[in-house]
Coordinates of C-alpha atoms in Angstrom, one line a residue:
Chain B
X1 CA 44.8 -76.1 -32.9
X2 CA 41.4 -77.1 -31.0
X3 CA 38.4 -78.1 -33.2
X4 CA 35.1 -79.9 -32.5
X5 CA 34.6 -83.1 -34.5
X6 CA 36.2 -86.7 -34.3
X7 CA 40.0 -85.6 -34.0
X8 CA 42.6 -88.6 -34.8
X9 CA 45.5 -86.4 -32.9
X10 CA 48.3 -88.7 -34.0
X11 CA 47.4 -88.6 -37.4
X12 CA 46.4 -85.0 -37.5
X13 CA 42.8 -85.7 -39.4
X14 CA 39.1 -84.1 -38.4
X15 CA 36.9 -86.5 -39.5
X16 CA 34.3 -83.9 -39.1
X17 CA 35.1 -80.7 -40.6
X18 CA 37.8 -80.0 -43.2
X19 CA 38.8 -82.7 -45.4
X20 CA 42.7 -81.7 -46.5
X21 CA 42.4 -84.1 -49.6
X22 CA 45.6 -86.5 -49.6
X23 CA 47.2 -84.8 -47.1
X24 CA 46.2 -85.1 -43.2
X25 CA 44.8 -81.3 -42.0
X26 CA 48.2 -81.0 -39.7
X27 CA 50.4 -82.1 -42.4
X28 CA 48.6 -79.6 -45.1
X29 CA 49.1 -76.6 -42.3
X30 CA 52.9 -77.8 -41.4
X31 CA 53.6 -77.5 -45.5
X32 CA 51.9 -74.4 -45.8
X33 CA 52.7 -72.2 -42.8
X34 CA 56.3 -73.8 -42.4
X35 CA 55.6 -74.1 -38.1
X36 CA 55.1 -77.0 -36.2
X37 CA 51.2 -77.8 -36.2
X38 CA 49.5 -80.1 -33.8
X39 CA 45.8 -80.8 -33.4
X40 CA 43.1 -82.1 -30.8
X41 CA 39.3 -81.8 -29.8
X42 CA 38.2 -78.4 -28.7
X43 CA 36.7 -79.8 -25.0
X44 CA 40.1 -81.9 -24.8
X45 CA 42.1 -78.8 -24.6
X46 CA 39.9 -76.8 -22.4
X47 CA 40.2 -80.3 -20.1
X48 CA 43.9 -79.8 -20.5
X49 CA 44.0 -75.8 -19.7
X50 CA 41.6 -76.8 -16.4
X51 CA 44.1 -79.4 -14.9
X52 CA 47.4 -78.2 -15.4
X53 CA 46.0 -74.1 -14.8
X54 CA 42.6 -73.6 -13.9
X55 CA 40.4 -74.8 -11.4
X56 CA 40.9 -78.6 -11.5
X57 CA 44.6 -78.2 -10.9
X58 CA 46.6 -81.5 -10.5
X59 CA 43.4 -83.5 -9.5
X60 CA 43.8 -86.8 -11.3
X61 CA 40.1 -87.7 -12.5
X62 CA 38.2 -84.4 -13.6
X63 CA 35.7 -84.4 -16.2
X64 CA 35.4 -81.1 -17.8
X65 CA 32.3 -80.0 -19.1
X66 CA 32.3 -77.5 -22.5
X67 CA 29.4 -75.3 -22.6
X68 CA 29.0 -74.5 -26.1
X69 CA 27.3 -74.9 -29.1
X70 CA 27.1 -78.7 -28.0
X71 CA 28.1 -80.4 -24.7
X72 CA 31.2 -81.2 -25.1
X73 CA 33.7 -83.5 -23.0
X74 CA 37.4 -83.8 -21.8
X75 CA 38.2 -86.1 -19.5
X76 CA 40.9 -86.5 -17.6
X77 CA 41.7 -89.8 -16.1
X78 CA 45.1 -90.8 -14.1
X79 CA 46.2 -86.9 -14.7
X80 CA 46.1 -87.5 -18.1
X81 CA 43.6 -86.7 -21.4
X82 CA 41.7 -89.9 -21.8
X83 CA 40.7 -90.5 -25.3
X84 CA 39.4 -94.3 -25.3
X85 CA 40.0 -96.6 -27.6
X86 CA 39.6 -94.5 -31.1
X87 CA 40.4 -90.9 -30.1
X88 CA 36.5 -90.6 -29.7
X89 CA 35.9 -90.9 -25.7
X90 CA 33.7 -88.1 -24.2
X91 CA 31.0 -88.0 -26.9
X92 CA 28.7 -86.7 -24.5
X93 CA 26.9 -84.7 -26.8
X94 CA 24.9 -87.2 -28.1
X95 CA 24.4 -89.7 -25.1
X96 CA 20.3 -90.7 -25.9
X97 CA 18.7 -89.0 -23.2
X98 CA 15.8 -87.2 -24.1
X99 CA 12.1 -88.1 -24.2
X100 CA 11.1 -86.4 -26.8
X101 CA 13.1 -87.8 -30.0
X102 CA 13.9 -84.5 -31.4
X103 CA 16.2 -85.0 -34.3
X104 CA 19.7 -84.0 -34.3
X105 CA 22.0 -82.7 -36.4
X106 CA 23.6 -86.3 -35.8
X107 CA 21.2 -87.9 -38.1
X108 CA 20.1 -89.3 -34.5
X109 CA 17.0 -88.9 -32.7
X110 CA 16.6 -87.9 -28.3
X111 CA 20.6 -86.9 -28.1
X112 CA 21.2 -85.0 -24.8
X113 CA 22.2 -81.6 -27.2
X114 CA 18.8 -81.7 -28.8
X115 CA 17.3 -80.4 -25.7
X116 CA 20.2 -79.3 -23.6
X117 CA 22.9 -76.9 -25.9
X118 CA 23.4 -73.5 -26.1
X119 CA 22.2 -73.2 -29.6
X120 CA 18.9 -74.8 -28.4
X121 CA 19.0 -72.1 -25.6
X122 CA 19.2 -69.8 -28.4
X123 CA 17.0 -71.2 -30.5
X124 CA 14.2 -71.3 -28.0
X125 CA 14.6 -67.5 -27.4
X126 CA 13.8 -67.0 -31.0
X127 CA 11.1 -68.5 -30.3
X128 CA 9.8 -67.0 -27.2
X129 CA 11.0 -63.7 -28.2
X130 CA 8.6 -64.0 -31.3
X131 CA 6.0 -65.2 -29.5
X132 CA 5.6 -62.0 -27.3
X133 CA 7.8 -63.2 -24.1
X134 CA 9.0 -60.4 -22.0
X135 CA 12.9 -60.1 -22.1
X136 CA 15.6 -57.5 -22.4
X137 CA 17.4 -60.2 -25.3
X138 CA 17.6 -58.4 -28.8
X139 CA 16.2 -60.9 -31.3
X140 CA 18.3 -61.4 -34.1
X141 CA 18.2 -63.1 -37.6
X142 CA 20.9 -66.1 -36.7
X143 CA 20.7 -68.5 -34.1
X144 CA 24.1 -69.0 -35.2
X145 CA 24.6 -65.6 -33.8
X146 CA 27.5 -65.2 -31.1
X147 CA 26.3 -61.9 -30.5
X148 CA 22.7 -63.6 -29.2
X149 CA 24.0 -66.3 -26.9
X150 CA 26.3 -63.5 -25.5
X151 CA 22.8 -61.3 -24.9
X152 CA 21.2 -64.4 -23.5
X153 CA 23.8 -65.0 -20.8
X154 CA 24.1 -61.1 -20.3
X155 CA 20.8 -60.8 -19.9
X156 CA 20.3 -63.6 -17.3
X157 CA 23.3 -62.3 -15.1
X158 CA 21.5 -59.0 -14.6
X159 CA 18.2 -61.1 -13.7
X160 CA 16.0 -61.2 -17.1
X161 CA 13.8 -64.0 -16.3
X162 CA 13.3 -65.6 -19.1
X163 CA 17.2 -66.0 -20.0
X164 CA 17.3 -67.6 -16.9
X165 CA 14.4 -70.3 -17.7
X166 CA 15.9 -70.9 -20.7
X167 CA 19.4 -71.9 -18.9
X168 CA 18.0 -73.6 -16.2
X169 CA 15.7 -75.9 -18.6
X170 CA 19.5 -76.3 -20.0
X171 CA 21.0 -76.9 -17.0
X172 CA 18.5 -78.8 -15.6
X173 CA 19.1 -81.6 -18.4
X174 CA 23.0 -81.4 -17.9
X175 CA 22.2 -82.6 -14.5
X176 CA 20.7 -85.6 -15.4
X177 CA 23.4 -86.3 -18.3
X178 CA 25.9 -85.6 -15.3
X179 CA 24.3 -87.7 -13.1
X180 CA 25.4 -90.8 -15.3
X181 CA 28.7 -89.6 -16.1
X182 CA 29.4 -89.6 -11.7
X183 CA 27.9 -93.5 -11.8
X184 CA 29.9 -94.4 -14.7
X185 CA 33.1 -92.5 -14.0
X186 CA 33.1 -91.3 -10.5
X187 CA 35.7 -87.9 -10.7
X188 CA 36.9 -86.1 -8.2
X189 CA 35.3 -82.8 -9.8
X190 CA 33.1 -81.8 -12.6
X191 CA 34.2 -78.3 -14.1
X192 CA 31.4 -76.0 -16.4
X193 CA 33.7 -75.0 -18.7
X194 CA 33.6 -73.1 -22.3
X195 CA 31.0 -70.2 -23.6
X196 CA 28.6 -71.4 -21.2
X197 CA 30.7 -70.9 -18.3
X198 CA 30.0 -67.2 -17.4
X199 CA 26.7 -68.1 -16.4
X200 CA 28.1 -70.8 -14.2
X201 CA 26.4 -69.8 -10.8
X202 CA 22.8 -69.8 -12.4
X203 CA 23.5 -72.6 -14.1
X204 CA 24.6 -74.5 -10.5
X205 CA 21.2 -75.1 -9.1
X206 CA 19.5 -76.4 -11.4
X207 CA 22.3 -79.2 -12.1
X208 CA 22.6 -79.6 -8.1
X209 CA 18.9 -80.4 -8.4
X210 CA 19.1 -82.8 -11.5
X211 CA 21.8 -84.3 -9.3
X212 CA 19.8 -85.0 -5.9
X213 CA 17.1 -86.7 -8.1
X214 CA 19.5 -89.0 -10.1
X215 CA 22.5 -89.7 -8.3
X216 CA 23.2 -92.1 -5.3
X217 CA 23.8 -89.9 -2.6
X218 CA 27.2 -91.8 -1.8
X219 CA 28.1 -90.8 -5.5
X220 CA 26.7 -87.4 -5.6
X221 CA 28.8 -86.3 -2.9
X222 CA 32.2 -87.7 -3.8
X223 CA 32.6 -85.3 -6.3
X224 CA 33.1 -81.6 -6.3
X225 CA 30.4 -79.5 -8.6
X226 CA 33.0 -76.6 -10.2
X227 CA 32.5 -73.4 -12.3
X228 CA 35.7 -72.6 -14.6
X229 CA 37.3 -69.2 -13.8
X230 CA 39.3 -69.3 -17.4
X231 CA 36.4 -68.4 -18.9
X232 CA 37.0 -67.8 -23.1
X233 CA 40.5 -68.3 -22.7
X234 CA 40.4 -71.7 -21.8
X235 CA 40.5 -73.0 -25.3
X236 CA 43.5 -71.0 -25.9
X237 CA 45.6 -72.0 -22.6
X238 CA 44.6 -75.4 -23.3
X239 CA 46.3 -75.5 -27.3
X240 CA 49.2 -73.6 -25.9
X241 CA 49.9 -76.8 -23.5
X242 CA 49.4 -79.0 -26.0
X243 CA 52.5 -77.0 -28.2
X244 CA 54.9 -77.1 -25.1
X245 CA 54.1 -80.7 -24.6
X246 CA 54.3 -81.1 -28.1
X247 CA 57.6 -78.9 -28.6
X248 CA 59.5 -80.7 -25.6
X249 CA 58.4 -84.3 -27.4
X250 CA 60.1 -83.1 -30.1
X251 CA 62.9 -81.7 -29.1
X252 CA 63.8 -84.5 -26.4
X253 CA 63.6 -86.9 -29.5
X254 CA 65.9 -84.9 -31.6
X255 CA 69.4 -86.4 -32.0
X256 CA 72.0 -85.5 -29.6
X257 CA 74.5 -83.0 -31.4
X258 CA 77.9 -83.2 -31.4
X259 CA 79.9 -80.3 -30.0
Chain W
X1 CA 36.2 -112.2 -2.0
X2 CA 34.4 -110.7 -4.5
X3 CA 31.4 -109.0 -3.5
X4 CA 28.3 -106.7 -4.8
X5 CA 27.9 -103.0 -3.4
X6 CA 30.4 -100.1 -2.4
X7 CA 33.7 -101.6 -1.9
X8 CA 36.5 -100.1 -0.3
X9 CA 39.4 -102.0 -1.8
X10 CA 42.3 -100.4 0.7
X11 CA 40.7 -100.4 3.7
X12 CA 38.8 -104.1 3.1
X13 CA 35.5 -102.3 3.4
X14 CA 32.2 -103.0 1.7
X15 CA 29.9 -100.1 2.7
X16 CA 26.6 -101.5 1.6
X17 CA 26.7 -105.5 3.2
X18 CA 28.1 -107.1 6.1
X19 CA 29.3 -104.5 8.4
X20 CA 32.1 -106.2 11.2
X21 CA 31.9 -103.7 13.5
X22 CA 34.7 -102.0 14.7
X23 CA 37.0 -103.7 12.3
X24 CA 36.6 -104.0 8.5
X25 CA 35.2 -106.8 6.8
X26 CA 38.7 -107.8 5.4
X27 CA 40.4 -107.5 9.1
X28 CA 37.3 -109.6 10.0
X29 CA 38.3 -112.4 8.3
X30 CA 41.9 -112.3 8.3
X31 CA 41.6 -112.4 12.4
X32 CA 39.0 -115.2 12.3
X33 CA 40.5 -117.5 9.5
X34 CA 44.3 -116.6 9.8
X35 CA 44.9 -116.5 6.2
X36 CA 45.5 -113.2 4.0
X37 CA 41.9 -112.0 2.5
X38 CA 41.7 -109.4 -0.1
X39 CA 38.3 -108.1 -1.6
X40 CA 36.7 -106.4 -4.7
X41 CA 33.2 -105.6 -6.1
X42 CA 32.3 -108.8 -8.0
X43 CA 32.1 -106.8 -11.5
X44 CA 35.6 -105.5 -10.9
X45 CA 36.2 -109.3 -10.9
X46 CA 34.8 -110.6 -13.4
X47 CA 36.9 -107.9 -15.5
X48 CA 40.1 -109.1 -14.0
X49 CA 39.3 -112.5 -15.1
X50 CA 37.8 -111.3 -18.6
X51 CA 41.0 -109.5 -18.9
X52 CA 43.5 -111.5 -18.1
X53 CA 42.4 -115.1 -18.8
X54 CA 38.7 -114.6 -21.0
X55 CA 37.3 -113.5 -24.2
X56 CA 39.2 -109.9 -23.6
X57 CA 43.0 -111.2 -23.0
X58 CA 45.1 -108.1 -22.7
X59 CA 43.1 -105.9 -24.3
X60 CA 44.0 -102.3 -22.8
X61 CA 40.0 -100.9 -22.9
X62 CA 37.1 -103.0 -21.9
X63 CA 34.2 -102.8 -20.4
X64 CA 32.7 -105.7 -19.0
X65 CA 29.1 -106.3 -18.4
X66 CA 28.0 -108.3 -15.0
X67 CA 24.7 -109.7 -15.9
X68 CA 23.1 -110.5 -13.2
X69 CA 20.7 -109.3 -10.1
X70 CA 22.1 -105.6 -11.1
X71 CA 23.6 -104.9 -14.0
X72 CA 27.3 -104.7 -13.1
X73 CA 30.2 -102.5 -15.0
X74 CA 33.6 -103.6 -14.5
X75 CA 36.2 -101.1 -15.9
X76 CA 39.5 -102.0 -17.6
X77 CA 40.9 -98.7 -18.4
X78 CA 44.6 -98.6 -19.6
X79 CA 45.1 -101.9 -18.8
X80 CA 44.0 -102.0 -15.4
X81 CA 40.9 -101.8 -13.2
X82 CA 39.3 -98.3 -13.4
X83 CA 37.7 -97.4 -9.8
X84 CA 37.3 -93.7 -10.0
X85 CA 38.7 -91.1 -6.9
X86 CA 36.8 -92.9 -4.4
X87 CA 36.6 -96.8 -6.2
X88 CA 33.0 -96.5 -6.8
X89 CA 33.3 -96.3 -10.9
X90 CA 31.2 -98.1 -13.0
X91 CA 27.5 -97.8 -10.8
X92 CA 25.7 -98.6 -14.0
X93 CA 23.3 -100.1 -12.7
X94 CA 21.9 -97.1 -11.2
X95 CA 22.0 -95.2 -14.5
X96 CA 18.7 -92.7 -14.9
X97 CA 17.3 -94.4 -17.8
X98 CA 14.3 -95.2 -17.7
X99 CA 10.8 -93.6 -18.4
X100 CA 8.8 -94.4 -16.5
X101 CA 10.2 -94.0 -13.2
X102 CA 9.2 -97.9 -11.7
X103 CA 11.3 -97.5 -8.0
X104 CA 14.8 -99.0 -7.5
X105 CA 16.2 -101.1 -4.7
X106 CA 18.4 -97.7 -3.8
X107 CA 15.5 -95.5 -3.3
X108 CA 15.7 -93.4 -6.7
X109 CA 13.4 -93.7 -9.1
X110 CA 13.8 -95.0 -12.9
X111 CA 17.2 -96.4 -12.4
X112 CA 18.5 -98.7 -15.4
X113 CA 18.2 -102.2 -13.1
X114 CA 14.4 -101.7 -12.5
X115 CA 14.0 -102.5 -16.1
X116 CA 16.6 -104.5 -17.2
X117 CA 17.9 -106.4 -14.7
X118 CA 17.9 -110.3 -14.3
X119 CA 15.4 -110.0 -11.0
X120 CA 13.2 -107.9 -13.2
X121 CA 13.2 -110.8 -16.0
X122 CA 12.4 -113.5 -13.0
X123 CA 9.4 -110.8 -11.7
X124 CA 7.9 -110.4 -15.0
X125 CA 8.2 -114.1 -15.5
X126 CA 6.3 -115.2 -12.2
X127 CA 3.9 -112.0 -13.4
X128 CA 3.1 -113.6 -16.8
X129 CA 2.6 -117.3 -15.5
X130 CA 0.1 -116.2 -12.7
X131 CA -1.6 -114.1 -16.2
X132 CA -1.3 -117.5 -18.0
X133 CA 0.9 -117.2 -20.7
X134 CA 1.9 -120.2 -22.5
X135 CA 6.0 -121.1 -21.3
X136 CA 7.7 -124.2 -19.7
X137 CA 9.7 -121.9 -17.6
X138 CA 8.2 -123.3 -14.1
X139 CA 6.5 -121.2 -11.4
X140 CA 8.2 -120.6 -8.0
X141 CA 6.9 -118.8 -4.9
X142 CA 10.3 -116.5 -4.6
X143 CA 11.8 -114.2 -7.5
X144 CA 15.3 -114.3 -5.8
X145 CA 15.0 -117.9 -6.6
X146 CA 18.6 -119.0 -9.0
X147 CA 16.1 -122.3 -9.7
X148 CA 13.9 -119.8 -11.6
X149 CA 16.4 -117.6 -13.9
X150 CA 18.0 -120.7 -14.3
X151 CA 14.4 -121.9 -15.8
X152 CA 13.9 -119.0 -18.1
X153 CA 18.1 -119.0 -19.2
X154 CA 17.6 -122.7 -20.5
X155 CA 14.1 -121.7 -21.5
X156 CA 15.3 -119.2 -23.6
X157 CA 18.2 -121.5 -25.3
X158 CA 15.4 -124.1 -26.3
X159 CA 13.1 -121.5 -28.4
X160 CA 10.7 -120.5 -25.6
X161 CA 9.3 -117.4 -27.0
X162 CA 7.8 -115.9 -24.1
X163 CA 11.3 -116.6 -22.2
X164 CA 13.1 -115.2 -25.0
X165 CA 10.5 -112.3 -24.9
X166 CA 11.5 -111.5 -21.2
X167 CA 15.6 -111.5 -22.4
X168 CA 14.5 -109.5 -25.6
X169 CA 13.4 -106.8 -24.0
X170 CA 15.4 -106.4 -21.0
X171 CA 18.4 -106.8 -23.8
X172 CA 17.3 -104.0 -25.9
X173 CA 17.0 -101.3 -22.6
X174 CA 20.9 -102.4 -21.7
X175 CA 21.7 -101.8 -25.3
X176 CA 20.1 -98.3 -25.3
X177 CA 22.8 -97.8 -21.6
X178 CA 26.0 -99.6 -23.7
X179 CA 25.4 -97.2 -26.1
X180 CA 26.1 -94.1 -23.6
X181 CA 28.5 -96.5 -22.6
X182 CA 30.4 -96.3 -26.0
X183 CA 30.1 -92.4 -26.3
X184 CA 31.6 -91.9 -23.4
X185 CA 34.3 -94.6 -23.0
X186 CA 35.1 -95.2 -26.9
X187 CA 36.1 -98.8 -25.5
X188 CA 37.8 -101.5 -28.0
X189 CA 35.4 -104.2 -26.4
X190 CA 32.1 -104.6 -24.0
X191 CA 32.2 -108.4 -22.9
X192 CA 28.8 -109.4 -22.0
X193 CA 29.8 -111.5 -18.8
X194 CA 28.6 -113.0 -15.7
X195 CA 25.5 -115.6 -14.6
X196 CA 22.7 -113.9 -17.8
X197 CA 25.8 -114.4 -20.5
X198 CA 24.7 -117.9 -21.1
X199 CA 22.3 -116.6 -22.5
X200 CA 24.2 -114.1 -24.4
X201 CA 23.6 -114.9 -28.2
X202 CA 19.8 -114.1 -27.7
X203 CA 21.1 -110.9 -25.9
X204 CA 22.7 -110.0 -28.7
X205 CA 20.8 -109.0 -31.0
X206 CA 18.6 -106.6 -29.5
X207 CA 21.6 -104.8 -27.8
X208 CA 22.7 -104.6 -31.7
X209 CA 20.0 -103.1 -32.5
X210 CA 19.6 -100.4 -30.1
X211 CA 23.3 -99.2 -30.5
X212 CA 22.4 -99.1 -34.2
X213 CA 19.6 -96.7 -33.2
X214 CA 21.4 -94.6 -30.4
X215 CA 25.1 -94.9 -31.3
X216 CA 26.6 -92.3 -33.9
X217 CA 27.8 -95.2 -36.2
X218 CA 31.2 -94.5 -36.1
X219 CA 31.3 -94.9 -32.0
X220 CA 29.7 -98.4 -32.3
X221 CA 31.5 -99.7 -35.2
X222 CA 34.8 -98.7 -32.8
X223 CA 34.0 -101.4 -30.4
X224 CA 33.5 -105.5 -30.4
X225 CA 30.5 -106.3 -28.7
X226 CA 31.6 -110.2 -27.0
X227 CA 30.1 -112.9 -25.3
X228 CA 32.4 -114.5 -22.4
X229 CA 33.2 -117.9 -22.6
X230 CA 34.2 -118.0 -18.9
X231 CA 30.7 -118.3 -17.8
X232 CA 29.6 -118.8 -14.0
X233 CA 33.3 -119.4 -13.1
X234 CA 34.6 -115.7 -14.6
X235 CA 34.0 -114.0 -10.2
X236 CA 35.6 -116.7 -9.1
X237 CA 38.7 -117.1 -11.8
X238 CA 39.1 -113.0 -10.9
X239 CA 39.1 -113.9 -7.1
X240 CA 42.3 -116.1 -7.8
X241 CA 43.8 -113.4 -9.9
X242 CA 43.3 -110.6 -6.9
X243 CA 45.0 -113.0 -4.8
X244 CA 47.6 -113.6 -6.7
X245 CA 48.1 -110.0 -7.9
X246 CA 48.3 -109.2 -4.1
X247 CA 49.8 -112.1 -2.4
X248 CA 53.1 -111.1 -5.4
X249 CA 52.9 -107.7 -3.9
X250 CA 53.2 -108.8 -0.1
X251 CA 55.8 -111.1 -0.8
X252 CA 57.9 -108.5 -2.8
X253 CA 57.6 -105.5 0.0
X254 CA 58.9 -108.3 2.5
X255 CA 62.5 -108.0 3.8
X256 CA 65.0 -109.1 1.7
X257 CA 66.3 -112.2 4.1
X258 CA 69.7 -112.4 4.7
X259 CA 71.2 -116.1 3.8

């Protein structure tokens, strides 16, 4: 199971979303469906489904980007998920990087997905689309609205203008928010992975750009800029590893039987 | 031999001082001095130390803070030194961060250490006593002088408010980078270390106070926030450790001798 939010995976809690009363989310799931159930952070597992199947395969320090409703983070350090000290590494959502102290739904003010997620991408073609902008996206009721964000990055493959000023703004401020994670952590590649993904190639430039303006060349070259070709389905790959990995823990640490 | 700039560790290279020509730096000195030399950035170092013998003993997750000139990161990820693919992790010096784009040593523009540095603290000094401000930090003709940071450290410690003013502020801009820091690396610890950490309980409160405002308060209440004890001797305590760790390693891949 992959789910945004502050995941304890050995306990089997969301601190986030879902409060299972006494019992931990995983343990109320195990009692009720009667199947092994094991949990982690939605950009975790797409991290995962990127280095053991997608385009980051076997490189040992990848950070993987999850274009989404926020900006989410796996990290994979030494070939292996790296989840810090807590569980709670990769918070890049909500890194303070903007200059104009919008509030988030953090309770925080300036956090990179204030200015830089896909629901502010929506949310700004609301906007634009009410105020008269030209564009073939359908406005809708919901920013909410899956069916929007997929018009959005329809719209901008097939060269609507404003979809693509709206991601590139986006984009644009991913750069800069990558440019510190290449100081800091210094991976081998960066993958754009999740919704977002699919508009990966207009996406590119405008983080290549963020990147020439804030990264050291010496750093900005050392690692590899990559666009996911998983696409949707990386969420999906990325829980089924974690069952097999899971499965084989648990069946390695079953007692040996007597024949 | 611990050392500032692009190190690389295998090859005995530092790619930003001290080029030896047509051997590396480490080769250099081994030839010349006939004795085994091993080097690492000077952050890296004063992690080892931190680590292994200072205010972080075996902690597996730490981040250690070189104040100094730059503002050095060295990593302890799992237990040992994180370098990234290439071993140039931990550039946070160089962090975009600030707004208003003052020019930086590396030829970028608005990088953390051109406004929070210990050079910028010693610059604003000199700036204030040729303004006339009231201090008994003494004037100097040079700003790479040690005399003078030395002046405003012990300034500071004896209630001089505009020294203290200098620290304050310069404190509360690396509190606003720990704080990406934290979201990032969920770390159990960041040790404030190296030549400004004796200086480090004035530090401290303004770097509280900007994780308070930039840190989702479960992310800062994850990890300690330490002064080192080791002081001015932490590069050189980690110098003695990377000998050691190495000169164990030579000896073991020697030839078992035959008795």
């Amino acid at each position: 199971m992959g789910m945004p939010g502050f995941i304890n995976v050995r306990q089997g809690i969301n601190y986030t979303y879902l409060n299972a009363g006494n019992r931990s989310l995983v343990q109320y799931l195990r009692d009720e469906i009667g199947l092994p159930v094991y949990i982690d952070n939605d950009s975790s597992l797409i991290a995962l489904a990127e280095q053991r199947f997608g385009i980051a395969k076997a490189q040992q320090n990848v950070m993987v980007i999850n274009l989404g409703w926020g900006i989410g983070l796996g990290m994979i350090v030494n070939n292996e998920i790296f989840r810090g000290h807590n569980g709670f590494a990769g918070e890049l959502s909500h890194i303070p990087l903007s200059d104009d102290d919008a509030l988030c739904a953090c309770g925080k003010r300036g956090c990179l997905e204030t200015v830089a997620s896909m629901q502010v991408v929506a949310e700004k073609a609301i906007e634009g689309i009410n105020g008269g902008r030209a564009t073939s996206v359908k406005d809708t009721d919901s920013v909410a609205s899956k069916a929007l964000l997929d018009d959005i990055l329809d719209a901008a493959g097939k060269g609507d203008q404003f979809a693509i000023e709206l991601l590139s703004d986006a984009a644009y401020k991913i750069g800069k928010a990558l440019a510190i994670l290449i100081h800091i952590m210094n991976p081998q590649a960066i993958v754009l992975s999740g919704r977002g993904a699919r508009s990966g190639k207009i996406l590119l430039a405008p983080i290549q750009q963020a990147l020439h303006k804030y990264c050291i060349p010496r750093l900005a070259e050392s690692t590899q800029l990559l666009i996911s070709d998983l696409g949707f389905d990386a969420e999906l790959i990325g829980a089924a590893v974690l069952m097999m990995e899971n499965f084989e823990k648990e069946v390695k640490s079953l007692p040996t039987l007597a024949v």
